[in-house]
Amino acid sequence: MSWIDIGQIDDVPERGARVVKTPLGCVALFRTAPEEVFAVSNTCPHKAGPLAEGIVHGNKVTCPLHNWVFDLNTGQAVGEDAQIDTYPVKLESGRIFLDGTALGKRSAA
Amino acid sequence: MKQKLVIIGAGMASGRVIEQLLEHAPDAYDITLFNAEPRGNYNRIMLSPVLSGDKTYDEIVTHSDAWYAEHGVTCRFGEKVLRIDRENREVEGENGTLSYDKLVVASGSNPFIIPLPGHDLEGVIAYRDLEDTERMMTMTEGNRVVVIGGGLLGLEAAAGMAARGADVTVIHIMGHLMERQLDEAAGYLLKKSLEEKGITVRVSANSKQILGENGKVRALQLDDGTELPCDLLVMAVGIRPNIALGKEAGLAVGRGIHVDDQMLTSDENILAVGECVEHDGAIFGLVAPLYDQARVAAQTLMGEAATFVQKTLSTKLKVTGCDLFSAGDFAEGEGREDIVFRDPARGVYKRLVIEGDRLVGCVMYGDTADGNWFFGLIKDATSIEDMRDTVIFGPAFQGGAQSDPLSAVAALPPEAEICGCNGVCKGTIVEAIQAGANDLGAVKAVTKASASCGTCTGLVEQLLQVTLGDDFQMPTVQPVCGCTDLCHEDVRRLIKSQELKSQAAVWQELGWKTPNGCHVCRPAVNFYLLADWPLEYRDDPQSRFVNERKHANIQKDGTFSVVPRMWGGITNPGELRAIADAAEKFGVPTVKVTGGQRIDLLGVKGEDLPAIWADLNRAGLVSGHAYSKGLRTVKTCVGTDHCRFGTQDSTGLGIKLEQMLWGSWTPHKVKLAVSGCPRNCAEATCKDVGIICVDSGYQVGVGGAAGMDLKETERLLDVPTEQEAIDVTVAFVQLYRESAKYLDRPYKWVAKVGLDWVRERIMDLEERRRLIDAFELSQTIYRKDPWAEHADKSRDFAPLADLTLEAAE
Ligand code: SRM
Ligand SMILES: Cc1cc2nc3c(=O)[nH]c(=O)nc-3n(C[C@H](O)[C@H](O)[C@H](O)COP(=O)(O)OP(=O)(O)OC[C@H]3O[C@@H](n4cnc5c(N)ncnc54)[C@H](O)[C@@H]3O)c2cc1C
Ligand code: SF4
Ligand code: FES
């Protein structure tokens, strides 16, 4: 693993999300509670809706385009045979870290 | 020969080390105990009962002077250790140097003081020791106190001083109290019970500076300018391990002094225990793990093998008089599921977090009797597969109770108003039912409840059910969503009658089954709250559909459309030029004239939104709200200004109406039109409100539709003056905002409540005035251009980080 400091937890609104551009495409960083974050692919497998724009509830997000619901823990779509990628993320002293290796970066420089 | 053991700090951790040593190896060491505080070990966690007056200091002393003497411990109390000299194995105290064979650092932690301007004024204190406690004990009736920090310590301090009669305000930076241990719903209940004790609680509040007078604290100023006068300011915002001595002596430190599983520091002759240590990345703030550390440290000192293992923590929290419990990990983990139970009548909230077939976390408020049972399930990783559906009811109820959808109504006090139209409260209805009115028709006839607009019918039926039990057959209602059994109308009425002013209050008091709703109920509840409590409730962008959060319509490819307002369909060369310039500058692929008499810029990138808004704003163009459940357009025709048939200034009236109504939020979108004569070129007869100008004045029609349904407006009123046409329109829109179900267009709502009822309300001049005033009050907050408010927030619209850049190197 190679942890990369992405920013501060307060840059992401509670029950909201921000996007991170990565070599693997856009990753959505969700903040579900004051100290709880998830990183998943930003792209809905249905028709490529931007998941970071969806409404966040519990540990789930609803796609803004046609309301598919995804569990952020597993990436599984609720009631649909579909899945989004999930990525390792950690919180330390209020800063958010993503794993560069999992995101296809050669080094964490 | 006895070895020399020196201990720095006579706190709860080192106290336990000494007890263990004396018990198992009384002859191994000569012990000398330094303590900066002028006393020995007392039970620090009992300072709160001392503060509140339930206990005296003497009662919480763990080791008295006599005890130390009896066990031959040399005490150097009130003496701070200044330095550790590892080379010569000596510690330097304020009163002299002493050598050691083994040293234990147990220096605890320091309260963190936010370096606000004024933090060093007299009267600004922390909450850590007996001195702080005694200082707080002087705060009684007539004294004002501000506590910064809504965590455990801050609330204990607040509750203690409030119990002594002081006027206490708690300032907390996060959206709910104790956000680390509690979720929002439990935080809401806690806030409510503190408020019942007379404590003022302000969440989401940021401190700016501490104001003083003659070197003494006078007030706390918040960043919104509010000043909170106080005689004492207590900061309880966290602790920092006290590592100074260890760090200076060159021991390995991180956030705390590094120790291994045997509690040895990087120096084999020095151990550390308590809040000053860091073990495997973790630091500690509760006594349970410290006692484990103390046992291990004692064994290490006795030459025995022992290992410190971190355990799942359960916190039986005890904010004076509030019953809460949180245990395990309810904030993180893979593949988790929630079970939520709420009993609004008893003020109970329970949430279990399940992972696979194990319980991993639990938060409870109001009834924590089963806390230890749940904690056992967490600790032992017991499989709960067989009791999954009932586990939340605790050990006594296996196979028992279900959550009761009627409990929110059962919990209402008799004076709660059920029927808003006729001012009928619960007590009156229940009396009528008990006196024999045993169906809806009878209740209506006797009490007038639900006899007007009918939106409270669901609640009256629930009262029939609660009062008559199985003798009443409840018709099934369509609940808002899977999070609740209540329908929209019930939720609306209960928000008003119970004065629920936050989402957490709605979830708890109305028995929501999920921790924080879903994409269906959250936008609805957010609207109801802001419509009913415009001043108290703050709009929650995270409960809005993307369009209303981004103030633009999302397109199928994730780009957005931008529609500036053109008041009444009127524009000018300057505006058109600004639109043309913006379209070119931001590479807008499609520019379209909409069906609403204005121009749509389609295909704008999300991160360009603030910049394009800023450009449009500069030309005087504001948001057209083409995305909102709010006022969309007011279509007009050219009217008397140009048309040979025009009877009144339809364009002017349209513009006035748009300027009155813009920015307001409504249950669904609202579109208006004003035509200058019955030829109706503005298509006013299919709008939510359509006005046709005639020689004698204005015909105001409502409830038209031309979308998924097609419907002609019905005449609400004919009025002679322009001002009355405006008044009637505003009153209609406000009545719609107050009583319609979320996502009902006006025509659907009018069909439910009846046009006669609407007309009656609006013809009643007193009610009309009230509606207009209520609308205007709300508009003092919402009649603002959201684009202007967000044009400088381009950071929030951009990606948080871009990791593709480095990779391309
Ligand atoms: C841009 C526009 C079409 C156009 O090119 O003319 C338009 C575009 C959309 N309309 Fe419309 N409507 C537009 C005028 C209309 C009209 C005509 C009018 O306003 O005079 C109607 C019929 C009148 C009415 O509202 O009943 C209309 C009835 C609808 C409906 C059905 C509403 C209903 O209650 O039946 C929807 C769906 C909804 O709102 O739930 C809808 C929804 C939409 C949405 C927002 C669909 C969506 O959710 O993404 C479209 C957004 C496109 C985009 O990406 O910007 N649009 N839409 C018009 C914008 C007007 C404006 O200036 O604001
Ligand atoms: C008001 C209050 C309520 C609490 N409630 C709870 C609760 O309900 N449950 C719970 O689990 N925990 C609670 N805690 C936390 C708990 O009290 C601490 O975790 C525990 O006391 C830490 O023990 P310690 O021995 O590490 O440090 P301490 O008990 O703080 O002892 C450290 C001692 O070292 C002394 N010292 C520091 N530096 C030097 C030096 N250079 N020379 C000499 N002496 C020095 C200090 O003066 C202090 O007396 C509470 C704390 C407070 C303040
Ligand atoms: S009619 Fe349908 S396709 Fe056309 S803009 Fe309206 S919603 Fe979109
Ligand atoms: S694109 Fe996500 S639900 Fe259709």
GROMACS .gro file of N, CA and C in nm, chain B residues 34-106:
model
  219
  143PHE      N    1   0.630   1.073   4.255
  143PHE     CA    2   0.621   1.219   4.233
  143PHE      C    3   0.481   1.254   4.181
  144ASN      N    4   0.429   1.366   4.225
  144ASN     CA    5   0.305   1.412   4.162
  144ASN      C    6   0.302   1.564   4.158
  145ALA      N    7   0.271   1.616   4.044
  145ALA     CA    8   0.265   1.761   4.029
  145ALA      C    9   0.149   1.818   4.109
  146GLU      N   10   0.036   1.746   4.109
  146GLU     CA   11  -0.075   1.791   4.193
  146GLU      C   12  -0.035   1.772   4.339
  147PRO      N   13  -0.078   1.862   4.429
  147PRO     CA   14  -0.035   1.853   4.570
  147PRO      C   15  -0.112   1.749   4.648
  148ARG      N   16  -0.130   1.631   4.589
  148ARG     CA   17  -0.207   1.526   4.657
  148ARG      C   18  -0.177   1.394   4.587
  149GLY      N   19  -0.224   1.286   4.647
  149GLY     CA   20  -0.201   1.155   4.589
  149GLY      C   21  -0.311   1.115   4.492
  150ASN      N   22  -0.326   0.984   4.477
  150ASN     CA   23  -0.416   0.932   4.374
  150ASN      C   24  -0.562   0.938   4.419
  151TYR      N   25  -0.641   1.002   4.337
  151TYR     CA   26  -0.786   1.000   4.361
  151TYR      C   27  -0.854   0.955   4.234
  152ASN      N   28  -0.983   0.921   4.248
  152ASN     CA   29  -1.058   0.868   4.135
  152ASN      C   30  -1.105   0.984   4.047
  153ARG      N   31  -1.022   1.013   3.946
  153ARG     CA   32  -1.047   1.131   3.864
  153ARG      C   33  -1.186   1.126   3.799
  154ILE      N   34  -1.231   1.008   3.765
  154ILE     CA   35  -1.359   1.003   3.694
  154ILE      C   36  -1.476   1.037   3.785
  155MET      N   37  -1.449   1.045   3.917
  155MET     CA   38  -1.557   1.083   4.008
  155MET      C   39  -1.558   1.234   4.036
  156LEU      N   40  -1.478   1.309   3.961
  156LEU     CA   41  -1.480   1.454   3.982
  156LEU      C   42  -1.617   1.512   3.950
  157SER      N   43  -1.686   1.449   3.855
  157SER     CA   44  -1.817   1.504   3.818
  157SER      C   45  -1.918   1.496   3.931
  158PRO      N   46  -1.929   1.382   4.000
  158PRO     CA   47  -2.018   1.381   4.118
  158PRO      C   48  -1.974   1.482   4.225
  159VAL      N   49  -1.843   1.508   4.234
  159VAL     CA   50  -1.798   1.610   4.329
  159VAL      C   51  -1.849   1.747   4.283
  160LEU      N   52  -1.837   1.770   4.153
  160LEU     CA   53  -1.883   1.897   4.097
  160LEU      C   54  -2.033   1.917   4.120
  161SER      N   55  -2.109   1.811   4.098
  161SER     CA   56  -2.253   1.827   4.110
  161SER      C   57  -2.298   1.824   4.256
  162GLY      N   58  -2.206   1.790   4.347
  162GLY     CA   59  -2.240   1.792   4.488
  162GLY      C   60  -2.288   1.658   4.543
  163ASP      N   61  -2.283   1.554   4.458
  163ASP     CA   62  -2.328   1.422   4.503
  163ASP      C   63  -2.223   1.352   4.589
  164LYS      N   64  -2.099   1.397   4.575
  164LYS     CA   65  -1.992   1.335   4.653
  164LYS      C   66  -1.898   1.445   4.702
  165THR      N   67  -1.817   1.411   4.805
  165THR     CA   68  -1.715   1.507   4.848
  165THR      C   69  -1.580   1.455   4.800
  166TYR      N   70  -1.479   1.542   4.802
  166TYR     CA   71  -1.347   1.498   4.759
  166TYR      C   72  -1.299   1.379   4.843
  167ASP      N   73  -1.322   1.385   4.974
  167ASP     CA   74  -1.273   1.277   5.062
  167ASP      C   75  -1.325   1.140   5.017
  168GLU      N   76  -1.447   1.141   4.965
  168GLU     CA   77  -1.505   1.013   4.925
  168GLU      C   78  -1.441   0.955   4.800
  169ILE      N   79  -1.368   1.035   4.724
  169ILE     CA   80  -1.314   0.981   4.599
  169ILE      C   81  -1.163   0.959   4.606
  170VAL      N   82  -1.105   0.978   4.726
  170VAL     CA   83  -0.962   0.952   4.739
  170VAL      C   84  -0.938   0.802   4.731
  171THR      N   85  -0.847   0.760   4.644
  171THR     CA   86  -0.819   0.617   4.630
  171THR      C   87  -0.711   0.575   4.730
  172HIS      N   88  -0.606   0.656   4.738
  172HIS     CA   89  -0.495   0.626   4.829
  172HIS      C   90  -0.473   0.745   4.921
  173SER      N   91  -0.498   0.724   5.049
  173SER     CA   92  -0.483   0.834   5.144
  173SER      C   93  -0.337   0.844   5.189
  174ASP      N   94  -0.303   0.951   5.256
  174ASP     CA   95  -0.166   0.967   5.308
  174ASP      C   96  -0.131   0.849   5.397
  175ALA      N   97  -0.228   0.807   5.478
  175ALA     CA   98  -0.203   0.695   5.569
  175ALA      C   99  -0.170   0.568   5.490
  176TRP      N  100  -0.241   0.550   5.379
  176TRP     CA  101  -0.219   0.428   5.299
  176TRP      C  102  -0.077   0.426   5.244
  177TYR      N  103  -0.031   0.542   5.192
  177TYR     CA  104   0.106   0.547   5.139
  177TYR      C  105   0.205   0.518   5.250
  178ALA      N  106   0.182   0.577   5.369
  178ALA     CA  107   0.274   0.559   5.482
  178ALA      C  108   0.280   0.412   5.522
  179GLU      N  109   0.162   0.353   5.532
  179GLU     CA  110   0.153   0.213   5.574
  179GLU      C  111   0.230   0.121   5.479
  180HIS      N  112   0.227   0.154   5.347
  180HIS     CA  113   0.294   0.068   5.250
  180HIS      C  114   0.434   0.115   5.214
  181GLY      N  115   0.484   0.214   5.289
  181GLY     CA  116   0.623   0.256   5.270
  181GLY      C  117   0.650   0.323   5.138
  182VAL      N  118   0.549   0.387   5.079
  182VAL     CA  119   0.573   0.460   4.954
  182VAL      C  120   0.616   0.602   4.990
  183THR      N  121   0.731   0.643   4.937
  183THR     CA  122   0.777   0.779   4.963
  183THR      C  123   0.704   0.874   4.870
  184CYS      N  124   0.638   0.974   4.928
  184CYS     CA  125   0.558   1.063   4.844
  184CYS      C  126   0.625   1.196   4.827
  185ARG      N  127   0.637   1.241   4.705
  185ARG     CA  128   0.684   1.377   4.680
  185ARG      C  129   0.574   1.448   4.601
  186PHE      N  130   0.469   1.483   4.673
  186PHE     CA  131   0.351   1.544   4.611
  186PHE      C  132   0.367   1.695   4.601
  187GLY      N  133   0.308   1.752   4.502
  187GLY     CA  134   0.324   1.896   4.478
  187GLY      C  135   0.460   1.926   4.420
  188GLU      N  136   0.530   1.823   4.379
  188GLU     CA  137   0.663   1.843   4.322
  188GLU      C  138   0.667   1.788   4.180
  189LYS      N  139   0.699   1.875   4.088
  189LYS     CA  140   0.702   1.835   3.948
  189LYS      C  141   0.838   1.777   3.912
  190VAL      N  142   0.839   1.674   3.831
  190VAL     CA  143   0.966   1.626   3.778
  190VAL      C  144   1.002   1.712   3.658
  191LEU      N  145   1.126   1.762   3.657
  191LEU     CA  146   1.164   1.857   3.553
  191LEU      C  147   1.239   1.789   3.439
  192ARG      N  148   1.312   1.679   3.472
  192ARG     CA  149   1.400   1.621   3.371
  192ARG      C  150   1.427   1.475   3.404
  193ILE      N  151   1.446   1.395   3.301
  193ILE     CA  152   1.492   1.258   3.321
  193ILE      C  153   1.633   1.251   3.262
  194ASP      N  154   1.727   1.204   3.343
  194ASP     CA  155   1.864   1.188   3.294
  194ASP      C  156   1.889   1.039   3.276
  195ARG      N  157   1.874   0.992   3.152
  195ARG     CA  158   1.878   0.847   3.129
  195ARG      C  159   2.017   0.791   3.148
  196GLU      N  160   2.117   0.871   3.114
  196GLU     CA  161   2.253   0.822   3.123
  196GLU      C  162   2.289   0.785   3.266
  197ASN      N  163   2.257   0.878   3.358
  197ASN     CA  164   2.288   0.854   3.500
  197ASN      C  165   2.172   0.792   3.577
  198ARG      N  166   2.066   0.759   3.507
  198ARG     CA  167   1.946   0.703   3.570
  198ARG      C  168   1.902   0.788   3.689
  199GLU      N  169   1.873   0.912   3.659
  199GLU     CA  170   1.828   1.004   3.764
  199GLU      C  171   1.708   1.084   3.714
  200VAL      N  172   1.620   1.119   3.809
  200VAL     CA  173   1.519   1.217   3.775
  200VAL      C  174   1.544   1.341   3.859
  201GLU      N  175   1.518   1.455   3.794
  201GLU     CA  176   1.539   1.581   3.864
  201GLU      C  177   1.404   1.639   3.900
  202GLY      N  178   1.373   1.643   4.031
  202GLY     CA  179   1.248   1.704   4.076
  202GLY      C  180   1.272   1.849   4.113
  203GLU      N  181   1.163   1.920   4.139
  203GLU     CA  182   1.179   2.061   4.176
  203GLU      C  183   1.261   2.076   4.304
  204ASN      N  184   1.253   1.972   4.392
  204ASN     CA  185   1.325   1.981   4.519
  204ASN      C  186   1.447   1.892   4.526
  205GLY      N  187   1.497   1.846   4.413
  205GLY     CA  188   1.619   1.766   4.420
  205GLY      C  189   1.615   1.645   4.332
  206THR      N  190   1.733   1.586   4.317
  206THR     CA  191   1.753   1.476   4.222
  206THR      C  192   1.746   1.343   4.294
  207LEU      N  193   1.705   1.240   4.220
  207LEU     CA  194   1.690   1.107   4.280
  207LEU      C  195   1.727   1.003   4.175
  208SER      N  196   1.799   0.899   4.214
  208SER     CA  197   1.836   0.799   4.114
  208SER      C  198   1.738   0.683   4.115
  209TYR      N  199   1.733   0.612   4.005
  209TYR     CA  200   1.640   0.501   3.995
  209TYR      C  201   1.706   0.380   3.930
  210ASP      N  202   1.648   0.262   3.958
  210ASP     CA  203   1.683   0.144   3.880
  210ASP      C  204   1.581   0.125   3.769
  211LYS      N  205   1.455   0.145   3.811
  211LYS     CA  206   1.346   0.140   3.712
  211LYS      C  207   1.263   0.267   3.726
  212LEU      N  208   1.217   0.314   3.613
  212LEU     CA  209   1.137   0.437   3.614
  212LEU      C  210   1.004   0.410   3.543
  213VAL      N  211   0.893   0.460   3.601
  213VAL     CA  212   0.763   0.450   3.534
  213VAL      C  213   0.712   0.591   3.506
  214VAL      N  214   0.689   0.620   3.380
  214VAL     CA  215   0.631   0.750   3.345
  214VAL      C  216   0.479   0.732   3.336
  215ALA      N  217   0.406   0.806   3.417
  215ALA     CA  218   0.260   0.796   3.417
  215ALA      C  219   0.204   0.937   3.427
   0.00000   0.00000   0.00000
